[in-house]
CSV table of C-alpha atoms in Angstrom, one decimal:
chain,number,residue,atom,x,y,z
A,65,UNK,CA,-26.0,19.0,5.3
A,66,UNK,CA,-24.0,20.5,8.2
A,67,UNK,CA,-20.3,20.0,7.7
A,68,UNK,CA,-19.8,18.9,11.3
A,69,UNK,CA,-22.5,16.3,11.0
A,70,UNK,CA,-20.9,15.0,7.8
A,71,UNK,CA,-17.5,14.7,9.6
A,72,UNK,CA,-19.1,12.9,12.6
A,73,UNK,CA,-20.8,10.6,10.1
A,74,UNK,CA,-17.5,9.6,8.7
A,75,UNK,CA,-16.3,8.3,12.1
A,76,UNK,CA,-19.4,6.3,12.9
A,77,UNK,CA,-18.0,3.1,11.2
A,78,UNK,CA,-14.8,3.4,13.2
A,79,UNK,CA,-16.5,3.8,16.6
A,80,UNK,CA,-18.9,1.0,15.8
A,81,UNK,CA,-16.3,-1.5,14.7
A,82,UNK,CA,-14.0,-0.5,17.6
A,83,UNK,CA,-16.7,-1.3,20.1
A,84,UNK,CA,-17.9,-4.5,18.4
A,85,UNK,CA,-14.4,-5.9,18.3
A,86,UNK,CA,-14.0,-5.3,22.0
A,87,UNK,CA,-17.4,-6.7,22.9
A,88,UNK,CA,-17.6,-9.7,20.5
A,89,UNK,CA,-14.0,-10.8,20.0
A,90,UNK,CA,-12.3,-12.6,22.9
A,91,UNK,CA,-8.8,-11.4,23.8
A,92,UNK,CA,-9.1,-8.1,22.0
A,93,UNK,CA,-7.2,-5.3,23.8
A,94,UNK,CA,-8.4,-1.8,23.9
A,95,UNK,CA,-4.8,-0.6,24.1
A,96,UNK,CA,-3.9,-2.5,21.0
A,97,UNK,CA,-7.0,-1.2,19.3
A,98,UNK,CA,-5.9,2.3,20.0
A,99,UNK,CA,-2.4,1.5,18.8
A,100,UNK,CA,-3.9,0.2,15.6
A,101,UNK,CA,-5.8,3.5,15.2
A,102,UNK,CA,-2.6,5.4,15.8
A,103,UNK,CA,-0.8,3.4,13.2
A,104,UNK,CA,-3.5,4.3,10.7
A,105,UNK,CA,-3.0,8.0,11.6
A,106,UNK,CA,0.8,7.6,11.2
A,107,UNK,CA,0.4,6.1,7.8
A,108,UNK,CA,-1.8,9.0,6.7
A,109,UNK,CA,1.0,11.6,7.0
A,110,UNK,CA,3.6,10.2,4.6
A,111,UNK,CA,0.8,9.0,2.2
A,112,UNK,CA,-0.5,12.6,2.0
A,113,UNK,CA,3.0,14.1,1.4
A,114,UNK,CA,4.0,11.5,-1.2
A,115,UNK,CA,0.8,11.8,-3.2
A,116,UNK,CA,1.0,15.6,-3.1
A,117,UNK,CA,4.5,15.6,-4.6
A,118,UNK,CA,4.1,12.6,-6.8
A,119,UNK,CA,0.7,13.5,-8.3
A,120,UNK,CA,2.1,15.9,-11.0
A,121,UNK,CA,4.8,13.4,-12.0
A,122,UNK,CA,2.2,11.1,-13.4
A,123,UNK,CA,0.1,13.7,-15.3
A,124,UNK,CA,0.9,13.5,-19.0
A,125,UNK,CA,-1.2,14.9,-21.8
A,126,UNK,CA,-2.9,12.3,-24.0
A,127,UNK,CA,-2.6,9.4,-21.6
A,128,UNK,CA,-4.3,6.3,-22.6
A,129,UNK,CA,-6.9,4.4,-20.6
A,130,UNK,CA,-4.2,1.8,-19.7
A,131,UNK,CA,-1.7,4.5,-18.6
A,132,UNK,CA,-4.3,6.2,-16.4
A,133,UNK,CA,-5.0,2.9,-14.8
A,134,UNK,CA,-1.3,2.3,-14.1
A,135,UNK,CA,-1.2,5.8,-12.7
A,136,UNK,CA,-4.0,5.0,-10.2
A,137,UNK,CA,-2.4,1.7,-9.2
A,138,UNK,CA,1.0,3.5,-8.5
A,139,UNK,CA,-0.3,6.7,-7.0
A,140,UNK,CA,-3.0,5.2,-4.8
A,141,UNK,CA,-2.5,1.5,-4.6
A,142,UNK,CA,1.3,1.3,-4.3
A,143,UNK,CA,1.9,4.4,-2.2
A,144,UNK,CA,-1.0,3.8,0.2
A,145,UNK,CA,-0.7,0.1,0.7
A,146,UNK,CA,3.1,0.2,0.7
A,147,UNK,CA,3.1,2.8,3.5
A,148,UNK,CA,0.4,0.8,5.4
A,149,UNK,CA,2.6,-2.2,5.2
A,150,UNK,CA,5.6,-0.3,6.6
A,151,UNK,CA,3.6,1.1,9.5
A,152,UNK,CA,1.9,-2.2,10.3
A,153,UNK,CA,5.4,-3.6,10.9
A,154,UNK,CA,5.4,-1.2,13.9
A,155,UNK,CA,2.5,-3.0,15.5
A,156,UNK,CA,3.6,-4.9,18.6
A,157,UNK,CA,2.9,-8.4,17.4
A,158,UNK,CA,4.6,-10.6,20.1
A,159,UNK,CA,2.4,-13.6,20.7
A,160,UNK,CA,-0.4,-12.2,18.7
A,161,UNK,CA,-2.7,-14.5,16.8
A,162,UNK,CA,-3.5,-14.3,13.1
A,163,UNK,CA,-7.1,-13.5,13.9
A,164,UNK,CA,-6.2,-10.6,16.2
A,165,UNK,CA,-3.5,-9.3,13.7
A,166,UNK,CA,-6.1,-9.3,11.0
A,167,UNK,CA,-8.7,-7.5,13.1
A,168,UNK,CA,-6.2,-4.8,14.3
A,169,UNK,CA,-5.1,-4.3,10.7
A,170,UNK,CA,-8.7,-3.8,9.7
A,171,UNK,CA,-9.0,-1.2,12.4
A,172,UNK,CA,-5.9,0.6,11.2
A,173,UNK,CA,-7.2,0.7,7.7
A,174,UNK,CA,-10.6,1.8,8.9
A,175,UNK,CA,-9.1,4.7,10.9
A,176,UNK,CA,-7.1,5.9,7.9
A,177,UNK,CA,-10.2,5.6,5.6
A,178,UNK,CA,-12.3,7.7,8.0
A,179,UNK,CA,-9.7,10.5,8.1
A,180,UNK,CA,-9.3,10.4,4.3
A,181,UNK,CA,-13.1,10.7,4.0
A,182,UNK,CA,-13.0,13.9,6.1
A,183,UNK,CA,-10.3,15.3,3.8
A,184,UNK,CA,-12.4,14.6,0.7
A,185,UNK,CA,-15.5,16.1,2.3
A,186,UNK,CA,-13.7,19.3,3.2
A,187,UNK,CA,-12.2,19.6,-0.3
A,188,UNK,CA,-15.6,19.0,-1.8
A,189,UNK,CA,-17.1,21.8,0.2
A,190,UNK,CA,-14.3,24.2,-0.9
A,191,UNK,CA,-15.0,23.3,-4.5
A,192,UNK,CA,-18.7,23.2,-4.2
A,193,UNK,CA,-21.0,25.0,-6.7
A,194,UNK,CA,-24.7,25.6,-6.6
A,195,UNK,CA,-25.2,21.9,-6.4
A,196,UNK,CA,-23.1,21.7,-3.2
A,197,UNK,CA,-25.8,19.6,-1.4
A,198,UNK,CA,-25.6,16.9,-4.1
A,199,UNK,CA,-21.8,17.0,-4.2
A,200,UNK,CA,-21.6,16.6,-0.4
A,201,UNK,CA,-24.0,13.8,-0.2
A,202,UNK,CA,-22.2,12.0,-3.1
A,203,UNK,CA,-18.9,12.4,-1.4
A,204,UNK,CA,-20.3,11.1,1.9
A,205,UNK,CA,-21.7,8.1,0.2
A,206,UNK,CA,-18.6,7.3,-1.9
A,207,UNK,CA,-16.0,8.1,0.7
A,208,UNK,CA,-17.8,7.1,3.9
A,209,UNK,CA,-18.8,3.7,2.5
A,210,UNK,CA,-16.9,2.4,-0.5
A,211,UNK,CA,-13.6,4.1,0.2
A,212,UNK,CA,-13.6,3.2,3.8
A,213,UNK,CA,-14.3,-0.4,2.9
A,214,UNK,CA,-11.5,-0.6,0.4
A,215,UNK,CA,-9.0,0.9,2.9
A,216,UNK,CA,-10.2,-1.4,5.7
A,217,UNK,CA,-9.9,-4.7,3.8
A,218,UNK,CA,-6.8,-3.7,1.9
A,219,UNK,CA,-5.2,-3.1,5.3
A,220,UNK,CA,-6.5,-6.4,6.5
A,221,UNK,CA,-4.8,-8.1,3.5
A,222,UNK,CA,-1.6,-6.2,4.1
A,223,UNK,CA,-1.7,-7.0,7.8
A,224,UNK,CA,-1.8,-10.7,6.9
A,225,UNK,CA,1.2,-10.2,4.7
A,226,UNK,CA,3.1,-8.6,7.6
A,227,UNK,CA,2.0,-11.5,9.9
A,228,UNK,CA,3.3,-14.1,7.4
A,229,UNK,CA,6.5,-12.1,6.9
A,230,UNK,CA,7.2,-12.2,10.6
A,231,UNK,CA,6.9,-16.0,10.4
A,232,UNK,CA,9.5,-16.0,7.6
A,233,UNK,CA,6.9,-16.5,4.9
A,234,UNK,CA,7.2,-13.8,2.2
A,235,UNK,CA,3.8,-13.8,0.4
A,236,UNK,CA,4.4,-10.9,-2.0
A,237,UNK,CA,1.4,-11.9,-4.1
A,238,UNK,CA,-0.9,-10.9,-1.2
A,239,UNK,CA,0.7,-7.4,-1.0
A,240,UNK,CA,0.5,-7.1,-4.8
A,241,UNK,CA,-3.2,-8.0,-4.8
A,242,UNK,CA,-3.9,-5.3,-2.2
A,243,UNK,CA,-2.0,-2.7,-4.3
A,244,UNK,CA,-3.7,-3.7,-7.6
A,245,UNK,CA,-7.2,-3.8,-6.3
A,246,UNK,CA,-6.9,-0.5,-4.4
A,247,UNK,CA,-5.6,1.2,-7.5
A,248,UNK,CA,-8.3,-0.3,-9.7
A,249,UNK,CA,-11.0,0.9,-7.2
A,250,UNK,CA,-9.7,4.5,-7.2
A,251,UNK,CA,-9.5,4.4,-11.0
A,252,UNK,CA,-13.1,3.3,-11.6
A,253,UNK,CA,-14.6,5.2,-8.6
A,254,UNK,CA,-14.4,8.5,-10.5
A,255,UNK,CA,-15.7,7.0,-13.7
A,256,UNK,CA,-19.3,7.6,-15.0
A,257,UNK,CA,-21.9,4.9,-14.9
A,258,UNK,CA,-21.6,2.0,-15.8
A,259,UNK,CA,-17.8,2.0,-15.6
A,260,UNK,CA,-17.9,3.0,-11.9
A,261,UNK,CA,-19.5,-0.4,-11.1
A,262,UNK,CA,-16.0,-1.9,-11.5
A,263,UNK,CA,-15.0,-0.1,-8.3
A,264,UNK,CA,-17.6,-2.3,-6.5
A,265,UNK,CA,-16.2,-5.4,-8.2
A,266,UNK,CA,-12.7,-4.5,-6.8
A,267,UNK,CA,-14.2,-4.3,-3.3
A,268,UNK,CA,-15.9,-7.7,-3.6
A,269,UNK,CA,-12.7,-9.3,-4.9
A,270,UNK,CA,-10.7,-7.7,-2.0
A,271,UNK,CA,-13.1,-9.1,0.6
A,272,UNK,CA,-13.0,-12.5,-1.0
A,273,UNK,CA,-9.2,-12.5,-1.2
A,274,UNK,CA,-9.0,-11.6,2.5
A,275,UNK,CA,-11.1,-14.7,3.3
A,276,UNK,CA,-8.9,-16.9,1.1
A,277,UNK,CA,-5.6,-15.7,2.5
A,278,UNK,CA,-6.9,-15.9,6.1
A,279,UNK,CA,-7.9,-19.5,5.6
A,280,UNK,CA,-4.6,-20.4,4.0
A,281,UNK,CA,-2.6,-18.7,6.6
A,282,UNK,CA,-4.6,-20.2,9.4
A,283,UNK,CA,-4.1,-23.6,8.0
A,284,UNK,CA,-0.3,-23.0,7.7
A,285,UNK,CA,-0.2,-21.8,11.3
A,286,UNK,CA,-2.1,-24.9,12.5
A,287,UNK,CA,0.4,-27.3,10.9
C-alpha cells in the first residue's frame, strides 16, 4: 500500500467526525473544533518527548507480567492522559455545555490519535521486512481503528473530568479510569491471540464509562 494513501487513511476518521459534529450537533463552533484539534496537537509534543526519555527507565530485565502492565499504565496511560488533561484545561470553556465539552474533547483525542497512527505507520515502514505489506496493513488496522478509538474516548472521559473540575467537582476516579484503561489497552494490544482480545475489552469499558460519567454529570448539572 502506498504510504501516502495510508497516511490519508489515518485522517479520514478525523475529517468525518469533524464534519458530522458541525452538521448534526446544534451549537458546535468550527473555530472551537479547530481549537480542539490544536490542543490535541499541542498534547502530542510533550507526550512524545516524555515517552522517549522515560521509556528506558521502565525497562528492567526479568520483569513480571504485572510489572510490564504497570509499566504500560504509567508510560502510556498516565503520561498520555495526564498531558491531555493539562492541555484540555487550556480549552476556552466559558459558558460551554457538558455536551459540547465532551464532543470537543473527543475531537482533541481523535486528532492526537490520528497523528500517533501516522507515526506508527512511518516507524513500521522503516522496520519493515519482506512481509512489509502485512505489517503495514496490520498497523493501519490496529492504529487507525483501535488506537484512535482509545485515544478519542479516553480524551472524552478526561474532558469530563476537566469540566467537573471547573465546577469545583474533583472526580479523580474518572481520570484514574481513563489512565488505567488506556494503559491496559496498550499492554494487551501487542500481545498474541487470544490475550490481545483484552485490548478490545478495554475499549468497550472505556466507552461504557464515558456514557455513565456523562449521565451522572448531566444529572448533577441539571440539579
